[in-house]
Tab-separated table of C-alpha atoms in Angstrom:
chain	number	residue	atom	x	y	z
R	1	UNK	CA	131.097	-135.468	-54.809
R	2	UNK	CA	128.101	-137.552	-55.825
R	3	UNK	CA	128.974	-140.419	-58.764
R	4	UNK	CA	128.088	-138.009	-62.743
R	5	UNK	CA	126.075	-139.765	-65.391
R	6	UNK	CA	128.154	-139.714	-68.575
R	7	UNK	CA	124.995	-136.682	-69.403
R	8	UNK	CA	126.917	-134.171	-66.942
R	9	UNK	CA	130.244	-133.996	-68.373
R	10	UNK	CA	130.714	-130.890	-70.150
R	11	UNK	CA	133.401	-129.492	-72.766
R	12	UNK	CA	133.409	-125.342	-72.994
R	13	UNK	CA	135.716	-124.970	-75.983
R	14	UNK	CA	137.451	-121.470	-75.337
R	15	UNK	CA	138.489	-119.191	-78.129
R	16	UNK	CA	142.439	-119.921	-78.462
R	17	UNK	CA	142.313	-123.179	-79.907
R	18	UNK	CA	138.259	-124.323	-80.544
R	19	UNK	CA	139.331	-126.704	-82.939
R	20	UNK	CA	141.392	-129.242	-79.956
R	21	UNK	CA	138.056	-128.418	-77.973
R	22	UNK	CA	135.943	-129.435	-80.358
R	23	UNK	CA	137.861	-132.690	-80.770
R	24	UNK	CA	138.319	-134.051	-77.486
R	25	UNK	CA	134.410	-132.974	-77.147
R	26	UNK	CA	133.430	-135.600	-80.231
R	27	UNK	CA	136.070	-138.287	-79.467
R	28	UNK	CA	134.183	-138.016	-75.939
R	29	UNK	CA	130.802	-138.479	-77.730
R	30	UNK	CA	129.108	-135.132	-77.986
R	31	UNK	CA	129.421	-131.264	-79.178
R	32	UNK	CA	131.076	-128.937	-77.022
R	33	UNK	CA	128.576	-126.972	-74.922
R	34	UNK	CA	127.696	-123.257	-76.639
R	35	UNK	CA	129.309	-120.732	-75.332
R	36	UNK	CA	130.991	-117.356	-76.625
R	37	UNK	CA	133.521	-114.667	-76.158
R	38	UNK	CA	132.303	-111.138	-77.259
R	39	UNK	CA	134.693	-107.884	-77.640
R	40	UNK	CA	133.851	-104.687	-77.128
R	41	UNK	CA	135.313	-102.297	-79.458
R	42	UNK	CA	137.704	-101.283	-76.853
R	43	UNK	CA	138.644	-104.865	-76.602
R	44	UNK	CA	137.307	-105.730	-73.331
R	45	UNK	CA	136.089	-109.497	-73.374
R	46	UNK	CA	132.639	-111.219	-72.031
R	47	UNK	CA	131.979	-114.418	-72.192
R	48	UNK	CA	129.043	-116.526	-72.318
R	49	UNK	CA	128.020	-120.004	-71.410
R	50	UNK	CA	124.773	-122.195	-71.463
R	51	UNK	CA	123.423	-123.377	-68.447
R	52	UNK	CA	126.098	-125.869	-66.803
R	53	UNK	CA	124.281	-125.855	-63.242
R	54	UNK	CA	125.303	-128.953	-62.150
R	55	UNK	CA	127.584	-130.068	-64.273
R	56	UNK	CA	131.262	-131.453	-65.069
R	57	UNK	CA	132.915	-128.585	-66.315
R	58	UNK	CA	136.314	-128.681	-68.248
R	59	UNK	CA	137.346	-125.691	-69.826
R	60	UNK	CA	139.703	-126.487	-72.489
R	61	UNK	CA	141.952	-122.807	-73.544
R	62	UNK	CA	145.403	-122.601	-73.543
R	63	UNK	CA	146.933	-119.539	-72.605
R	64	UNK	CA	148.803	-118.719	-75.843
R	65	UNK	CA	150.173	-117.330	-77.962
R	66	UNK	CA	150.260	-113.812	-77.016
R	67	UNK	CA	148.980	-114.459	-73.444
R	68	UNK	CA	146.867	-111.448	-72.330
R	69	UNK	CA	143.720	-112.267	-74.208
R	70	UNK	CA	144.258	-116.295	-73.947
R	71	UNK	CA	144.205	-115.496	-70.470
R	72	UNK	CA	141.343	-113.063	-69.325
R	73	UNK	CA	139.273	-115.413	-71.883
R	74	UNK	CA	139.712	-118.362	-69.790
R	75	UNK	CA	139.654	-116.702	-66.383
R	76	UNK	CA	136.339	-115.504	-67.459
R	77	UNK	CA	135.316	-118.751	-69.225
R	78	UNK	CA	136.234	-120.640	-65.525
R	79	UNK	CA	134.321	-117.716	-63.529
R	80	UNK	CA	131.002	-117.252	-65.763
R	81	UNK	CA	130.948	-121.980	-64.988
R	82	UNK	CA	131.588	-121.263	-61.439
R	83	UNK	CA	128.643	-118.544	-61.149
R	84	UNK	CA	126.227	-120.409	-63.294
R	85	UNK	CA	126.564	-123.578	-60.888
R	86	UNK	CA	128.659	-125.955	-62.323
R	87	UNK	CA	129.839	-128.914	-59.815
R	88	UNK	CA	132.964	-128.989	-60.717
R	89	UNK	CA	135.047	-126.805	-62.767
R	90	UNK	CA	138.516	-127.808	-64.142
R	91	UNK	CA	141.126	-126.166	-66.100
R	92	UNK	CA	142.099	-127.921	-69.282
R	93	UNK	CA	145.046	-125.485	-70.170
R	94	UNK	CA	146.907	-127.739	-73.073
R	95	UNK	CA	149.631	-124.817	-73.261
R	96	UNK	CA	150.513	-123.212	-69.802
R	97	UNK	CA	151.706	-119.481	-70.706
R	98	UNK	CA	154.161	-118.291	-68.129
R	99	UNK	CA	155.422	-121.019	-67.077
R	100	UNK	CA	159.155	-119.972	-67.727
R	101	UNK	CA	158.469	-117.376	-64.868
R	102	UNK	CA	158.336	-119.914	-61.963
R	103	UNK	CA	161.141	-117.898	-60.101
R	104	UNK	CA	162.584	-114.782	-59.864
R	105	UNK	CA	166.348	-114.451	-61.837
R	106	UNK	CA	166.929	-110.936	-60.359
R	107	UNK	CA	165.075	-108.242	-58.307
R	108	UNK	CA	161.905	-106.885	-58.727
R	109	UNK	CA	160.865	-109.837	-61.058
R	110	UNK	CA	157.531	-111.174	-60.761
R	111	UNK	CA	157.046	-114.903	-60.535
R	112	UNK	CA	154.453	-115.033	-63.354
R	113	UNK	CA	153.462	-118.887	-62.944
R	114	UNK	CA	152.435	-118.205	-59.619
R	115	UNK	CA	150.514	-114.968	-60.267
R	116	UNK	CA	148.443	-116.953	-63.095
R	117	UNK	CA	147.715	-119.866	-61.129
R	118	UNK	CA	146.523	-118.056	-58.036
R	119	UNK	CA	144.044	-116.409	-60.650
R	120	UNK	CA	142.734	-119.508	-62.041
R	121	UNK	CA	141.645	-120.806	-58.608
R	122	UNK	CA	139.961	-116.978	-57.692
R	123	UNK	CA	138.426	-117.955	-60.667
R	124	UNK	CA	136.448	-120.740	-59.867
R	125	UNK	CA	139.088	-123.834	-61.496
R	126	UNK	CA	139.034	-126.753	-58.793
R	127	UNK	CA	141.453	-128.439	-60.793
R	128	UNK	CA	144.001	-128.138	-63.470
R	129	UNK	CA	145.244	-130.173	-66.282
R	130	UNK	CA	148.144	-129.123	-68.220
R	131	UNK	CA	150.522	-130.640	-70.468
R	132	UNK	CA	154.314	-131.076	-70.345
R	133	UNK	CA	154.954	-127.557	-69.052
R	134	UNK	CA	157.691	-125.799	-68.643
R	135	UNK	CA	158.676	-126.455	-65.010
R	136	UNK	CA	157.665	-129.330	-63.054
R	137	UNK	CA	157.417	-126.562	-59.988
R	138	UNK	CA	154.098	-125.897	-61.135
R	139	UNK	CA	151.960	-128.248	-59.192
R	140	UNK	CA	154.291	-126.905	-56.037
R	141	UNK	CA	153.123	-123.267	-56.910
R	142	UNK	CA	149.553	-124.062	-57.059
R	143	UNK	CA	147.064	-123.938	-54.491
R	144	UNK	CA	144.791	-126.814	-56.656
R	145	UNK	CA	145.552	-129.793	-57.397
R	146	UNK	CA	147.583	-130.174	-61.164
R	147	UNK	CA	147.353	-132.896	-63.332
R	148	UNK	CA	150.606	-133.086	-65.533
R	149	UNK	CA	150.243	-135.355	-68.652
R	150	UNK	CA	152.655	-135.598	-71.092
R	151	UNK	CA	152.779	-135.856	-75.136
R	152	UNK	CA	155.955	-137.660	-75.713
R	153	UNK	CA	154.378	-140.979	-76.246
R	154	UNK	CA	152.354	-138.658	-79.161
R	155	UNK	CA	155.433	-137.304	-80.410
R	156	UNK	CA	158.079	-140.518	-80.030
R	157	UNK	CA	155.407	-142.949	-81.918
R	158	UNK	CA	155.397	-139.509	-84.772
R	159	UNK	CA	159.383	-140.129	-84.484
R	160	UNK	CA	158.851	-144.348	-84.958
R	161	UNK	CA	161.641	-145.424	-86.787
R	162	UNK	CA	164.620	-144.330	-85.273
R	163	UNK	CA	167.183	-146.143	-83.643
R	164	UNK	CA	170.884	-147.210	-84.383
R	165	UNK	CA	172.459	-144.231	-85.502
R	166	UNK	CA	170.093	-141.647	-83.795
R	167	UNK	CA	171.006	-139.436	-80.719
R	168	UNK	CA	168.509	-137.700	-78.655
R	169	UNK	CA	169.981	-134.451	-77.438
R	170	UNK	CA	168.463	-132.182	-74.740
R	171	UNK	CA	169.357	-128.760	-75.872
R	172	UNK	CA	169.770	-127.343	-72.359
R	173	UNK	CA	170.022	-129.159	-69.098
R	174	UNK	CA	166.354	-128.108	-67.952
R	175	UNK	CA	165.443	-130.580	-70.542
R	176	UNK	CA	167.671	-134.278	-69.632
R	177	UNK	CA	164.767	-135.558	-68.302
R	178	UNK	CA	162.641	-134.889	-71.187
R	179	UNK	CA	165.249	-136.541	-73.499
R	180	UNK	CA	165.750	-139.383	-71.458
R	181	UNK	CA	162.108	-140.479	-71.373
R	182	UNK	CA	162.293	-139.858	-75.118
R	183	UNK	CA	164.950	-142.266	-75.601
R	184	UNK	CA	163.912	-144.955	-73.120
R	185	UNK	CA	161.171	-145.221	-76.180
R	186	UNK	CA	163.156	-144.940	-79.331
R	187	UNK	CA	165.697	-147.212	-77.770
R	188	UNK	CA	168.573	-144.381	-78.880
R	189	UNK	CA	171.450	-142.535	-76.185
R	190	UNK	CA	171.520	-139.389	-74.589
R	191	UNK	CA	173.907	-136.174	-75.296
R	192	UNK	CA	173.293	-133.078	-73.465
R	193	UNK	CA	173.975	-129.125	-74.942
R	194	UNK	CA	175.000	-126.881	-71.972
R	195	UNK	CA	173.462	-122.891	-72.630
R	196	UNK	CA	173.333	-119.713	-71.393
R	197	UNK	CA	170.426	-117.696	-72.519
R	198	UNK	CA	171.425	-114.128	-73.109
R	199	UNK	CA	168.043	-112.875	-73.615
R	200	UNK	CA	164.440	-113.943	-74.441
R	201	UNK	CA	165.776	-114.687	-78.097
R	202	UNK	CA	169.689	-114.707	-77.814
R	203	UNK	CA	171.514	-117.747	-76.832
R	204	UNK	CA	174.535	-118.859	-76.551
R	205	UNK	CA	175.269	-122.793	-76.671
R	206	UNK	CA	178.420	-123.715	-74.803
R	207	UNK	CA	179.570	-127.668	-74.674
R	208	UNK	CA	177.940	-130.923	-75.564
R	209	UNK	CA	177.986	-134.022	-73.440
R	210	UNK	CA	177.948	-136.919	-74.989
R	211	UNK	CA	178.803	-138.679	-78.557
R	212	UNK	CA	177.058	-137.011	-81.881
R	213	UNK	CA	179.750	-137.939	-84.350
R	214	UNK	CA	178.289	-139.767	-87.556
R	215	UNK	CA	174.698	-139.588	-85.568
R	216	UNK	CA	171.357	-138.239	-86.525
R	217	UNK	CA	170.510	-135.305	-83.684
R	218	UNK	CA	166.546	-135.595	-82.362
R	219	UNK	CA	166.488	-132.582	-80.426
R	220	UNK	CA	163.614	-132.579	-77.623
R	221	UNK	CA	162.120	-129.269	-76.045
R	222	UNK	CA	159.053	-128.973	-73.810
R	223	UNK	CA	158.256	-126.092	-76.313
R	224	UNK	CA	159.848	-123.876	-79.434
R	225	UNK	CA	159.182	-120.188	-79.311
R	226	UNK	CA	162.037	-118.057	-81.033
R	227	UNK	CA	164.207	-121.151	-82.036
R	228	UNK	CA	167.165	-119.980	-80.433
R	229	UNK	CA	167.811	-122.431	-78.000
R	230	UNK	CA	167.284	-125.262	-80.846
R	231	UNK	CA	169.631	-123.100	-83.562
R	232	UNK	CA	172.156	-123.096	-80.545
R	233	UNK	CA	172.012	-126.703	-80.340
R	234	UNK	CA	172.166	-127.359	-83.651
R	235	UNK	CA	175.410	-125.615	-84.243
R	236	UNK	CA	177.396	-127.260	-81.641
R	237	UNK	CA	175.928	-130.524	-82.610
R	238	UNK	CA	177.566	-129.608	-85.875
R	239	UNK	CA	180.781	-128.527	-84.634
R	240	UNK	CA	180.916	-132.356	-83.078
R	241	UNK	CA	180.567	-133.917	-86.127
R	242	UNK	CA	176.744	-134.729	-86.181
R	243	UNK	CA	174.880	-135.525	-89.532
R	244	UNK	CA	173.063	-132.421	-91.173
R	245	UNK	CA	169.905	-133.946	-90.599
R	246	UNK	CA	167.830	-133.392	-87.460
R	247	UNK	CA	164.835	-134.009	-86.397
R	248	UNK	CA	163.044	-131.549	-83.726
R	249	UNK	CA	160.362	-132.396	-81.310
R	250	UNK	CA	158.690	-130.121	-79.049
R	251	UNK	CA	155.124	-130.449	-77.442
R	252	UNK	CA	154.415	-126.645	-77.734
R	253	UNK	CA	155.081	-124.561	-80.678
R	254	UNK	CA	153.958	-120.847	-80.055
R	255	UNK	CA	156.335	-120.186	-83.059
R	256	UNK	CA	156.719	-116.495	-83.200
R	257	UNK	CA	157.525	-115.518	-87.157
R	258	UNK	CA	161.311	-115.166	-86.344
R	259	UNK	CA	161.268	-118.951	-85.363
R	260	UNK	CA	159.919	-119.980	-88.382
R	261	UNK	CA	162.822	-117.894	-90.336
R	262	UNK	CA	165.428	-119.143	-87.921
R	263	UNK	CA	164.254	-122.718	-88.321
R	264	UNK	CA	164.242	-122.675	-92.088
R	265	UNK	CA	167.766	-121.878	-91.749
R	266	UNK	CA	168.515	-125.099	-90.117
R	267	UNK	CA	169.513	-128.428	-91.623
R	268	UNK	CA	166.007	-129.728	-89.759
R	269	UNK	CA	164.580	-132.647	-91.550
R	270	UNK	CA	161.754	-132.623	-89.668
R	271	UNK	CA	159.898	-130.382	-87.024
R	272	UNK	CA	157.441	-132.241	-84.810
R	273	UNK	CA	154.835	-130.263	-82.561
R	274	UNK	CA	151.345	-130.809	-81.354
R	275	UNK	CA	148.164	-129.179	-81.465
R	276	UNK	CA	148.445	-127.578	-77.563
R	277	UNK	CA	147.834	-124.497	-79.923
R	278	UNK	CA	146.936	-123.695	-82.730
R	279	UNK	CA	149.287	-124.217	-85.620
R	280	UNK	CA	149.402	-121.870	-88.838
R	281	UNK	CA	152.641	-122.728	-91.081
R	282	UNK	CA	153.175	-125.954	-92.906
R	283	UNK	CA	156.874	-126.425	-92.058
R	284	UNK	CA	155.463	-127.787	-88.657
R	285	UNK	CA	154.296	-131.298	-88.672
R	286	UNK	CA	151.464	-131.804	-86.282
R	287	UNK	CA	150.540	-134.157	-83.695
R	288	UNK	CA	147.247	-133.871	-81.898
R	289	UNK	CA	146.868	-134.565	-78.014
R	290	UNK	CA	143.212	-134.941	-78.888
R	291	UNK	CA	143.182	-138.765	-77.414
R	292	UNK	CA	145.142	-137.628	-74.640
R	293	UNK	CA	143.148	-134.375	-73.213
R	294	UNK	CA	139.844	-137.070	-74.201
R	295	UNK	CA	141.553	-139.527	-72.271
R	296	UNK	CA	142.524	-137.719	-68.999
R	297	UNK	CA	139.306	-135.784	-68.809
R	298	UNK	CA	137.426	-139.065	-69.309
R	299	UNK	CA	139.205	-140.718	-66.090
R	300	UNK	CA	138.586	-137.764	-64.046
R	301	UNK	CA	135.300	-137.198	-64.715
R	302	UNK	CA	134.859	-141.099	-63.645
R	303	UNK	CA	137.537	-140.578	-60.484
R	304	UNK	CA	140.120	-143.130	-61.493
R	305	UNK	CA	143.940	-142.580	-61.798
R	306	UNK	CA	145.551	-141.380	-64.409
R	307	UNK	CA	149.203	-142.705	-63.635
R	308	UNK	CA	150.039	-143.891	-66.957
R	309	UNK	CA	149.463	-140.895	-67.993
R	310	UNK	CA	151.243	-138.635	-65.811
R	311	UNK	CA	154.865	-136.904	-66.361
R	312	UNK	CA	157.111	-139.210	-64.321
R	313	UNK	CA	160.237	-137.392	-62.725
């Protein structure tokens, strides 16, 4: 591809979360290009773009909550840049719906990451940006290439302060990794929760690894949709003698209104999210990935590496 003036790099903000769109669009030094998603009354979705022919596209939706609509908005967002002759078209997908479906637990399962990234390349995405999502599989099950940046330098620096006497805990074991790279910032150890999830909002916490006692829990999740894996955690961290004050960090909170109930229940001291979507109820405090998703797009649109920015496994 030939070298972009700074004039072809284009934001299309899609309807999920306009406000992050709109952001990363300013901090980049513009507006975000008009564009539009009209419903029928039977709720079918069109959208609309300005001319883009010959631009550098990034679409910036993520595809939640409540995934159907998030998702035909941004296939259609990607396919309407494609057809009107954009020269490039990227994905900027903050919060990766389905991602928990990267493999199949039992037969006749669909593997729903898989199905949803096949359709964003039919639809015209050359690229994809994502952050911290739920399996690091994804760039495997993708047929583009997948840029996965991660928030926890956001969310660590919104957690500055801690230290002696703090624990970070990863509530499952899916998420050790996550809680050691918040640690290796705040300088604090490591205990691990072992689950078993019964169902999409039932779980069942079984051991800790690790030393809680007299401690203040930070409990780390990629995301937080019913709370039950963090009210799981929480009570065994309690059974081990941890103080009644914890702090919870996620990157994603599609908080469905039983979270929020659950959560309140808690002895949280503070619940840490970012923007990836949009966020409704005060008891969240929010972090934005603005600088981030301004960031990364910025270095690809100019081709250089975006290492330091990059989950590292």
């Amino acid at each position: 591809m030939s070298e972009m003036s700074r004039d072809d790099l284009r934001i299309v903000a899609g309807p999920a979360n306009r406000v992050l769109a709109d952001t990363v669009a300013r901090e980049l030094g513009g507006e975000p290009d008009p564009s539009a998603v009209e419903r029928f009354p039977d709720g079918e979705l069109r959208p609309w773009v300005r001319d883009v022919h010959g631009a550098d596209v990034y679409v910036v939706q993520p595809t939640g909550p409540g995934g159907g609509d998030s998702i035909v908005a941004l296939l259609l967002l990607l396919d309407a840049c494609h057809r009107a002759g954009a020269s490039r078209v990227t994905a900027v997908v903050p919060y990766f719906g389905y991602a928990r479906q990267d493999r199949r637990q039992h037969g006749g399962q669909a593997v729903g990451a898989r199905v949803i990234a096949d359709a964003l390349a039919t639809a015209g995405a050359e690229r994809l940006v994502v952050v911290d999502p739920h399996t690091p599989a994804l760039e495997a099950l993708c047929e583009i290439p997948v840029e996965m940046v991660t928030a926890v330098p956001v969310l660590a620096h919104g957690l500055a302060g801690t230290g002696d006497g703090f624990v970070v805990v990863a509530p499952d074991l899916g998420a050790v990794k996550l809680a050691e790279r918040y640690a290796a910032l705040l300088d604090t150890p490591v205990a691990i929760v072992r689950k078993h999830r019964e169902s999409g909002s039932s779980v069942h916490a079984k051991e800790l690894i690790g030393d809680v006692a007299d401690r203040r829990p930070i409990i780390v999740d990629d995301m937080i949709s019913t709370g039950g894996t963090i009210e799981a955690a929480a009570g065994v961290l309690l059974d081990h003698g941890a103080i009644p004050e914890i702090d919870v960090a996620a990157t994603h909170g599609p908080l469905v209104p039983s979270a929020i109930r659950r959560l309140h229940a808690l002895p949280i001291r503070r619940l840490l999210v970012t923007d990836s979507v949009a966020q409704h109820d005060a008891f969240a405090e929010v972090h934005t990935i603005a600088p981030l998703l301004t960031d990364t797009i910025r270095r690809l649109h100019e081709d250089k590496p975006l290492d330091d920015l990059l989950i590292r496994t």
